[in-house]
mmCIF file of C-alpha atoms and ligand atoms in Angstrom:
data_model
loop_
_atom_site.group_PDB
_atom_site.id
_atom_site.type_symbol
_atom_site.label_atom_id
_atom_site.label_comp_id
_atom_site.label_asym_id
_atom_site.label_seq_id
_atom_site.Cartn_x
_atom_site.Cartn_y
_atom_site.Cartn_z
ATOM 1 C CA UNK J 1 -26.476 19.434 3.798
ATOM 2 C CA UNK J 2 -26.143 22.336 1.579
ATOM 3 C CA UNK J 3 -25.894 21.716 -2.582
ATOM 4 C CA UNK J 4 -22.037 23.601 -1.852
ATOM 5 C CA UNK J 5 -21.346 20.737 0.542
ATOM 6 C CA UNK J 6 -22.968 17.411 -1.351
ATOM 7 C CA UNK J 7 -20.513 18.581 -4.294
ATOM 8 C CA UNK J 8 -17.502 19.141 -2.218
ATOM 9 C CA UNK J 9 -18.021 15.672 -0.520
ATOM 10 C CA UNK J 10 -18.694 14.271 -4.101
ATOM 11 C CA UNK J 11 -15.203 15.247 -5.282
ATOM 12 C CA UNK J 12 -13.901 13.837 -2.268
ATOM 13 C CA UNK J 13 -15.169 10.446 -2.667
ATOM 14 C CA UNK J 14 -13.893 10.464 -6.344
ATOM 15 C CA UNK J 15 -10.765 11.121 -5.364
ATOM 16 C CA UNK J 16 -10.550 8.614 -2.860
ATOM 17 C CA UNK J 17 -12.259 5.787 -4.862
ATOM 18 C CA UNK J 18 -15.111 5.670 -3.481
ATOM 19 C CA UNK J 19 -13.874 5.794 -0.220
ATOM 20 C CA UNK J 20 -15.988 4.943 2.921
ATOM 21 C CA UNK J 21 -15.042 7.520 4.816
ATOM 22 C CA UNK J 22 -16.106 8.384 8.246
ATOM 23 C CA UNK J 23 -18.906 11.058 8.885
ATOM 24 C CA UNK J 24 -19.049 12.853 6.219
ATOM 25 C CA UNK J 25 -15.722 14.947 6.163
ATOM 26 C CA UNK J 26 -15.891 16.655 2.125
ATOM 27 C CA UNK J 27 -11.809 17.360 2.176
ATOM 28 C CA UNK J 28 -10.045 14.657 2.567
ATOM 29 C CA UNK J 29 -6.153 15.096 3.524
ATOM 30 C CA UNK J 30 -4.951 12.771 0.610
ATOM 31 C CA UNK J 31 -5.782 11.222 -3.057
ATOM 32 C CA UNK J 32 -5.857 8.216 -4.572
ATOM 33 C CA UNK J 33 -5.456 6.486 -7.514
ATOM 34 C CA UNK J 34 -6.348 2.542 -7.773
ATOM 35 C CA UNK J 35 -8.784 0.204 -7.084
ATOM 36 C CA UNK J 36 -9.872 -0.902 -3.674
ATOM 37 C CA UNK J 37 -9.709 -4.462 -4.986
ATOM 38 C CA UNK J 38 -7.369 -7.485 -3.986
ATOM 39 C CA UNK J 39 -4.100 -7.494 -5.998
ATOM 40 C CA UNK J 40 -4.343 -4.033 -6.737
ATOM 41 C CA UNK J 41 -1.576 -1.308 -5.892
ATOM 42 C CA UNK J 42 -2.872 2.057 -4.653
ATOM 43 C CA UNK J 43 -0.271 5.271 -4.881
ATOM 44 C CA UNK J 44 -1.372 8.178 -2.891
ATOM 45 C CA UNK J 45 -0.605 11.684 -2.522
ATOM 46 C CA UNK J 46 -0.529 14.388 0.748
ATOM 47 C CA UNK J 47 0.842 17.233 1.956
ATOM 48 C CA UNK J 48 4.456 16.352 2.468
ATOM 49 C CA UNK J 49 4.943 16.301 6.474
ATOM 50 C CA UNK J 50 1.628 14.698 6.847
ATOM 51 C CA UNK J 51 2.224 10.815 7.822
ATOM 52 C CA UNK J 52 0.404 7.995 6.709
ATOM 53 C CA UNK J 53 -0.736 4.288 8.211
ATOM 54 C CA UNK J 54 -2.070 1.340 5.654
ATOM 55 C CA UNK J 55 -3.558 -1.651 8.277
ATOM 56 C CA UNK J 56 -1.617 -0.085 10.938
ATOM 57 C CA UNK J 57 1.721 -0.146 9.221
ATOM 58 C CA UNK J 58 3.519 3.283 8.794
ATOM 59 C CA UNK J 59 4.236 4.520 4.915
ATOM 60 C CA UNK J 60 7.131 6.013 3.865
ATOM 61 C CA UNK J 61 6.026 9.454 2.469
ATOM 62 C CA UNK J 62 8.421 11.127 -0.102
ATOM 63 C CA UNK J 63 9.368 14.729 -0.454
ATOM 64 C CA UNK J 64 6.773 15.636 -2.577
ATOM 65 C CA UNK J 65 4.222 13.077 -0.644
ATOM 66 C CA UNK J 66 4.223 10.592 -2.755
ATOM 67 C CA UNK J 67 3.023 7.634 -0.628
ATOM 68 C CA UNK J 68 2.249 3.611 -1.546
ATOM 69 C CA UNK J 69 0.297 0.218 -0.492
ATOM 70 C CA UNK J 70 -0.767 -2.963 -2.174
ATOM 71 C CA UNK J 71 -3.774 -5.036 -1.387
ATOM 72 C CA UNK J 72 -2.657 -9.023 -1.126
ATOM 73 C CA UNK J 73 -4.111 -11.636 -2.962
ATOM 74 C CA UNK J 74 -6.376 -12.720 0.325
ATOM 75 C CA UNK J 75 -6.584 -9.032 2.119
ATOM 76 C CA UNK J 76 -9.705 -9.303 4.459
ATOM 77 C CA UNK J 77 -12.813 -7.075 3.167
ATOM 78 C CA UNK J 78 -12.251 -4.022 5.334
ATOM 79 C CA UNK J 79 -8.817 -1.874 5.080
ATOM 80 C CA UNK J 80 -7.850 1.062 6.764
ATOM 81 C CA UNK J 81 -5.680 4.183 6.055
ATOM 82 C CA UNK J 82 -4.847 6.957 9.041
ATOM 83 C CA UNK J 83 -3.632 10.263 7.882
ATOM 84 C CA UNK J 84 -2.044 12.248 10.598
ATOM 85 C CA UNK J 85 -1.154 16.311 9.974
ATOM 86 C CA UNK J 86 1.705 17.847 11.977
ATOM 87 C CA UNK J 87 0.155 18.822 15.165
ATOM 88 C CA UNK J 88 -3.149 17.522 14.447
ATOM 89 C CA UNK J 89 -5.161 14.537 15.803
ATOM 90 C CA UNK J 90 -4.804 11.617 13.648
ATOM 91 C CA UNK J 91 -8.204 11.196 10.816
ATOM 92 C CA UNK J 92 -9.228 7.045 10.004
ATOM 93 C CA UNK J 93 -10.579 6.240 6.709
ATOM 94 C CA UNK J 94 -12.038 3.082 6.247
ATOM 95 C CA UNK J 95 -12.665 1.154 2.778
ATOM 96 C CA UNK J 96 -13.886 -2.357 1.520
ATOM 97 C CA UNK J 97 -11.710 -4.262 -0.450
ATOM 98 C CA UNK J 98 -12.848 -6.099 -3.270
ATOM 99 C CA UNK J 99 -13.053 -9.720 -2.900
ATOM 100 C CA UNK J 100 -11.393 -11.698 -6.104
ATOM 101 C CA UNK J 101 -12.276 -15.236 -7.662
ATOM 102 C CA UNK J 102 -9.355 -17.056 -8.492
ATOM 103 C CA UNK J 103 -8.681 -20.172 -11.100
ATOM 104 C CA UNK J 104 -7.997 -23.439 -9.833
ATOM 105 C CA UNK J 105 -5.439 -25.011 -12.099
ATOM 106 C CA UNK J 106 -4.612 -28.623 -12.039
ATOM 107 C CA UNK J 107 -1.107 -29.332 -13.268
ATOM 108 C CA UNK J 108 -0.404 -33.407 -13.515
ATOM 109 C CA UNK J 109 2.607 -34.910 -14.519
ATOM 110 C CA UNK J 110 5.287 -33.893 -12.555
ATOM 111 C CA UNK J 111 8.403 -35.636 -11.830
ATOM 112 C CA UNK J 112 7.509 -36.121 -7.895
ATOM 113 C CA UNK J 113 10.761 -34.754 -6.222
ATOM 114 C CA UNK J 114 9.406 -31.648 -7.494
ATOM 115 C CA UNK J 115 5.800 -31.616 -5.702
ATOM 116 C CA UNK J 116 7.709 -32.670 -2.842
ATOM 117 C CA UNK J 117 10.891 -31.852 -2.873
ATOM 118 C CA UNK J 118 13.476 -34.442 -1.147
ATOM 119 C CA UNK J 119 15.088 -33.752 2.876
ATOM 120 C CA UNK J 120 18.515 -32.960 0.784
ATOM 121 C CA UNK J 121 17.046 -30.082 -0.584
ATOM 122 C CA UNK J 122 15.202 -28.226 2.534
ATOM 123 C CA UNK J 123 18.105 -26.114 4.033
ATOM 124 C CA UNK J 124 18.719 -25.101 -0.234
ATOM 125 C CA UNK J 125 14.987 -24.327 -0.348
ATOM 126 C CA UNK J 126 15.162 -22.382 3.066
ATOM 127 C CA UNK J 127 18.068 -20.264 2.233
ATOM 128 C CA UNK J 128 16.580 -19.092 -0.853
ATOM 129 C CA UNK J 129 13.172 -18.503 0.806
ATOM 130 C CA UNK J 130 15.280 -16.151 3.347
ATOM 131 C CA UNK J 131 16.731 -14.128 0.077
ATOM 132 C CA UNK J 132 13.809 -13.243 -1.158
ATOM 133 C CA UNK J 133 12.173 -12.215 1.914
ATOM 134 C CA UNK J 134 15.435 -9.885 2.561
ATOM 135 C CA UNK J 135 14.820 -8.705 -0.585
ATOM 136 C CA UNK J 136 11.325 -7.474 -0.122
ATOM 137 C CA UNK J 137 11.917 -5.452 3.113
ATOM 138 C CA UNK J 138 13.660 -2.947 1.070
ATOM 139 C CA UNK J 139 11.858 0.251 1.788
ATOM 140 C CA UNK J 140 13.938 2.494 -0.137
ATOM 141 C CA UNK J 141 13.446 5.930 -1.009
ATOM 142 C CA UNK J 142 13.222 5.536 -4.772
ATOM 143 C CA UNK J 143 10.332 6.488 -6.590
ATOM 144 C CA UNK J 144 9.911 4.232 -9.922
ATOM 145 C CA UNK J 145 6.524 3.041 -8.633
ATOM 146 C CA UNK J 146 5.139 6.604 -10.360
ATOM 147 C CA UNK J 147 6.395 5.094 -13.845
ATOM 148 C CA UNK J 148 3.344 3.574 -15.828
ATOM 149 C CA UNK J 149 4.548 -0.210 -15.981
ATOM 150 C CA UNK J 150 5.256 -1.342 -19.149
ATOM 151 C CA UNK J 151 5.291 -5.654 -19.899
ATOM 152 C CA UNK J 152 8.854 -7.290 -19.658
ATOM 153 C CA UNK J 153 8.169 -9.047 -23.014
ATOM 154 C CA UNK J 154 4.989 -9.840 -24.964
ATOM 155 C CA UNK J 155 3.054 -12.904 -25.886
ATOM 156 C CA UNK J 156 0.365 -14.846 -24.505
ATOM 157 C CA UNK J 157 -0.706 -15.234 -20.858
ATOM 158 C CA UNK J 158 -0.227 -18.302 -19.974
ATOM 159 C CA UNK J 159 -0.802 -18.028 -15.965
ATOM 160 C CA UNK J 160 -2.449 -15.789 -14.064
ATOM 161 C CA UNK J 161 -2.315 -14.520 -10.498
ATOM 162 C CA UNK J 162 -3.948 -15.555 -7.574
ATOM 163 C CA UNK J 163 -4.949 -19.087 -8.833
ATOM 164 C CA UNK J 164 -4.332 -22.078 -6.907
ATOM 165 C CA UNK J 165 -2.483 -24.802 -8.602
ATOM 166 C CA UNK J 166 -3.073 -28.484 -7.799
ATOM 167 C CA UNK J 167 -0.104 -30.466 -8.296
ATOM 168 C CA UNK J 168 0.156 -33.915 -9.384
ATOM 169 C CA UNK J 169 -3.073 -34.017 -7.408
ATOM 170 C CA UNK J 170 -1.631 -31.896 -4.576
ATOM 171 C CA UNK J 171 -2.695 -27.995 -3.470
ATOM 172 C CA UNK J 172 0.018 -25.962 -3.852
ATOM 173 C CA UNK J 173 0.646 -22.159 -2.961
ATOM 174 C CA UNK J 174 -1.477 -20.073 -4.756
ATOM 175 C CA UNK J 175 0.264 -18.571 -7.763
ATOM 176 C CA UNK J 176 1.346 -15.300 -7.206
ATOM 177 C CA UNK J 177 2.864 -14.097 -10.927
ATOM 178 C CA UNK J 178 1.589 -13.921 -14.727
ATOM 179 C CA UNK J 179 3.270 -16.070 -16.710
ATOM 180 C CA UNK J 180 3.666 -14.908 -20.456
ATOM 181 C CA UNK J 181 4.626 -17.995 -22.557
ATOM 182 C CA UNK J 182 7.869 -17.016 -24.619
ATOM 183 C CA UNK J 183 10.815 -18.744 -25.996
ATOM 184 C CA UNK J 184 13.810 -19.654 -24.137
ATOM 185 C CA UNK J 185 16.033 -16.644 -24.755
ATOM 186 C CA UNK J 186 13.747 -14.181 -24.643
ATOM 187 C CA UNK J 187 14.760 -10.596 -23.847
ATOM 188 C CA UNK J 188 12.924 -9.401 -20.142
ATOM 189 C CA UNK J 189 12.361 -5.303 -19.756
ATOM 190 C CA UNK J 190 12.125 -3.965 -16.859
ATOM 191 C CA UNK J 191 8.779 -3.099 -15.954
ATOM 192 C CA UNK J 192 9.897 0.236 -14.438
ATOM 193 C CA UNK J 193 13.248 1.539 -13.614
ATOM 194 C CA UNK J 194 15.005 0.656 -10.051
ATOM 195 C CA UNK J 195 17.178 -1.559 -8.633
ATOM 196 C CA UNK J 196 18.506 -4.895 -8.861
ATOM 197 C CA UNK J 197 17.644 -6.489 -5.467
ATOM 198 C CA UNK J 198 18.348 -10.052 -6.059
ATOM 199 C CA UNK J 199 19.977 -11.979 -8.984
ATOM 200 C CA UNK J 200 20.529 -15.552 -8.623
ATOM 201 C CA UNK J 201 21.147 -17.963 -10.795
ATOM 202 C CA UNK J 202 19.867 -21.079 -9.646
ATOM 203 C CA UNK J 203 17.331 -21.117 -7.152
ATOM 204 C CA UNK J 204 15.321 -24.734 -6.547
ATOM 205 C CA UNK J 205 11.798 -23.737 -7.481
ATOM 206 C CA UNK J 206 12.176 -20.398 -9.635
ATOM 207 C CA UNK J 207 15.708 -21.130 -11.243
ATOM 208 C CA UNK J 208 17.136 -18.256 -12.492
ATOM 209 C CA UNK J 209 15.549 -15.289 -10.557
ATOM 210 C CA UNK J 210 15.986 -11.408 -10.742
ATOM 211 C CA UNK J 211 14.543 -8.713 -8.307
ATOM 212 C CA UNK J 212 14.152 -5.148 -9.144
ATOM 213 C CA UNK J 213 13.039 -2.696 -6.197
ATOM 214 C CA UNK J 214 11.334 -0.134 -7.610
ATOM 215 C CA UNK J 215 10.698 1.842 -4.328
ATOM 216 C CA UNK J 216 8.907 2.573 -0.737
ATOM 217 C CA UNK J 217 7.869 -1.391 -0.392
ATOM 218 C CA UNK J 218 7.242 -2.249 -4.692
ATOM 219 C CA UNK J 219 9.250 -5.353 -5.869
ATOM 220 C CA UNK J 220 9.116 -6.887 -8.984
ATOM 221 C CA UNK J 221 10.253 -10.510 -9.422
ATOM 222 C CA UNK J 222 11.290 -12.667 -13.014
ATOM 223 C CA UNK J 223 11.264 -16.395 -12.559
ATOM 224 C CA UNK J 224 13.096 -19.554 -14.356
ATOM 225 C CA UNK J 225 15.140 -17.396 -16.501
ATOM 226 C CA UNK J 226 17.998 -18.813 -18.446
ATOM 227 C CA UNK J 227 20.746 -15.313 -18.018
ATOM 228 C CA UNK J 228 21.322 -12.884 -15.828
ATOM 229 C CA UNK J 229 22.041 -9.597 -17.379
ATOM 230 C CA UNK J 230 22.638 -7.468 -14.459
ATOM 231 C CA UNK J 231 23.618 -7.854 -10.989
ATOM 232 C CA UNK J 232 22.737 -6.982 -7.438
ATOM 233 C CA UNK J 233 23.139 -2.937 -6.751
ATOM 234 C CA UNK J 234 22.697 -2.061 -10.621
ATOM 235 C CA UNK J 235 20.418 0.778 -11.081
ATOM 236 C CA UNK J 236 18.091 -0.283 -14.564
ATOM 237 C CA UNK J 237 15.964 2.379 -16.675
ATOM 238 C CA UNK J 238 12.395 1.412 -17.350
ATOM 239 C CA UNK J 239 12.566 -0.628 -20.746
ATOM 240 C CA UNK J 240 16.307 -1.643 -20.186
ATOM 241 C CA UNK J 241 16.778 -5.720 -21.284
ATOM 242 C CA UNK J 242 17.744 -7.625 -17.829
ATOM 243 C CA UNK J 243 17.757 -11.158 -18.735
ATOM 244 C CA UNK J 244 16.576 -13.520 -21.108
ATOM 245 C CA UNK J 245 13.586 -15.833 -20.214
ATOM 246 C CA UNK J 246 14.131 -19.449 -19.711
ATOM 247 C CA UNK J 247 12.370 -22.281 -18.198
ATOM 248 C CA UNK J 248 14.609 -23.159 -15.317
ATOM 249 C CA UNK J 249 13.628 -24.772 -11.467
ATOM 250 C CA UNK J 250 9.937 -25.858 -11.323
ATOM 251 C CA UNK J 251 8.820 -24.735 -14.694
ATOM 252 C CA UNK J 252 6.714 -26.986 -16.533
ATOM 253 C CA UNK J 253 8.075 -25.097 -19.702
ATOM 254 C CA UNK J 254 9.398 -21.958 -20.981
ATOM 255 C CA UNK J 255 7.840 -18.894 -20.267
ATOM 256 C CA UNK J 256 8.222 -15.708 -18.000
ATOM 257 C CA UNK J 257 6.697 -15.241 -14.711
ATOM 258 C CA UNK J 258 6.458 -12.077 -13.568
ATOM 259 C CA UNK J 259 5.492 -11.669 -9.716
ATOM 260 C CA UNK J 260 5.033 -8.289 -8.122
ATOM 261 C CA UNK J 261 5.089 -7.647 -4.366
ATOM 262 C CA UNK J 262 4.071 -4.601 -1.871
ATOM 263 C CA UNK J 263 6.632 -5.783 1.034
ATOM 264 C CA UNK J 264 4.843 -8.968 1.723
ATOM 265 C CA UNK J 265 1.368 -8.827 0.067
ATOM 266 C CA UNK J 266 1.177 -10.169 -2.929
ATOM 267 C CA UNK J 267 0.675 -7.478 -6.317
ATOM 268 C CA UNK J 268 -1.302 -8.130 -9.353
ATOM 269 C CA UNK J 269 1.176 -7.307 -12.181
ATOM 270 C CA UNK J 270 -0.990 -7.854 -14.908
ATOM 271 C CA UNK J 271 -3.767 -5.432 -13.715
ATOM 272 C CA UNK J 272 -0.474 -2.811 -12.980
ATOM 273 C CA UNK J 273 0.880 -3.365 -16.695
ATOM 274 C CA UNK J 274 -2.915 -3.212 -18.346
ATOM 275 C CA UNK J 275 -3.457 -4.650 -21.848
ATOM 276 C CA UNK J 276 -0.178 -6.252 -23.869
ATOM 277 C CA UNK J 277 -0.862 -3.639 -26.754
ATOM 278 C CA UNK J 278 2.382 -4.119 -28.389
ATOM 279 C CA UNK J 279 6.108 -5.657 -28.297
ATOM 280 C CA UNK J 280 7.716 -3.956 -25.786
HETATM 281 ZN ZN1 LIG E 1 4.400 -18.940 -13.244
#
């Protein structure tokens, strides 16, 4: 190939982070920015008109192209993105995702009815289950994902994401959130602007909860607070104060966790938000 072409092909493959493309194509339809890693969130850009499919699933493209996935906490090593121009045949782009290793945390001492919780509770536990998966089909047209994301509150990690927990013995879900270990009455940001999703005030496992839509697929979540601030249908500017933290349904004490979703794949938000520089 000619030195013209190795460079073009070059600044292809940096822009699509280190994609493994097929043959050796040097202009690629699309960028990228984000790591092909589990967790991670990956915002994209094309010619507006152009449509776009992550694993098969179609993207929502903005006006300006703006597209969005997430990579889940187990996505399998190879991922695909197809890039279709108007007209045109569509193009496959193939990648390898970055396996993570996760924490195994053993939590003991938990009142029991908690690890398990008691028949009385199942249809309570089932019914908020259901509004949280309603909650993160929204594929709305917003656009807040493009905001750098900012921490709800500051203080130290107490939690990360992805690591299994092991339960008065028991293996539990894997744990999806960071937790940041504040006071009780904390102030919570939001991470980005959006808006307001879900906002209940009592849910069995995550007590008070909040969720924030921030756009095309990208949820964030805010577990075991102690008060609401806003309600469902509110619209909330990056930075705005939400709710104050708590410790409330299965929280072994207070804190903040933060969970992040792309639809139904799991987000890393503490890789999203980067280093806790400063108070927020
Ligand atoms: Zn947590």
């Amino acid at each position: 190939m000619s030195v013209l072409r190795a460079l073009l092909l070059m600044a292809a493959l940096t822009f699509a982070g280190g994609a493994a493309a097929d043959g050796d194509d040097a202009k690629l339809p699309f960028t990228l920015q984000g790591d092909w890693r589990q967790g991670a969130l990956l915002i994209g850009h094309t010619v507006p008109g152009n449509q776009v499919w992550f694993n098969g699933r179609a993207l929502s493209v903005s006006p300006d192209g703006d597209f969005v996935f997430g990579l889940d906490r187990d996505e399998p090593a190879q991922a695909e993105l197809k890039v279709q121009l108007p007209g045109a045949a569509p193009q496959v782009y193939r990648y390898a995702v970055e396996k993570r290793q996760y924490e195994i945390q053993n939590i003991n001492g938990l009142p029991p009815k908690m690890v398990n919780p008691p028949p009385a509770v199942q249809q309570r536990i089932a019914n908020d289950q259901r509004l949280a998966r309603e909650a993160r089909q929204h594929d709305s047209p917003r656009r807040d994902f493009l905001q750098r994301f900012i921490w709800p509150c500051a203080g130290p990690i107490s939690g990360v994401y992805g690591s299994q927990r092991i339960l008065n013995g028991e293996p539990k879900q894997p744990h999806y959130g960071v937790d940041v270990a504040v006071p009780v009455g904390t102030p919570v940001r939001a991470p980005a602007g959006g808006v307001i999703s879900l906002a209940e005030k009592d849910m069995y496992f995550t007590g008070g909860t909040l969720m924030i839509d921030h756009g095309q697929g990208v949820a964030s979540a805010f577990l075991h607070l102690s008060k609401l601030l806003v309600k469902v249908g509110d619209v909330v500017q990056q930075g705005q104060v939400i709710a104050l933290s708590g410790k409330t349904g299965r929280a072994t004490g207070p804190h903040l966790d933060w969970r992040m979703n792309w639809f139904e794949s799991r987000i890393d938000a503490q890789q999203l938000a980067g280093a806790m520089t400063a108070k927020p």
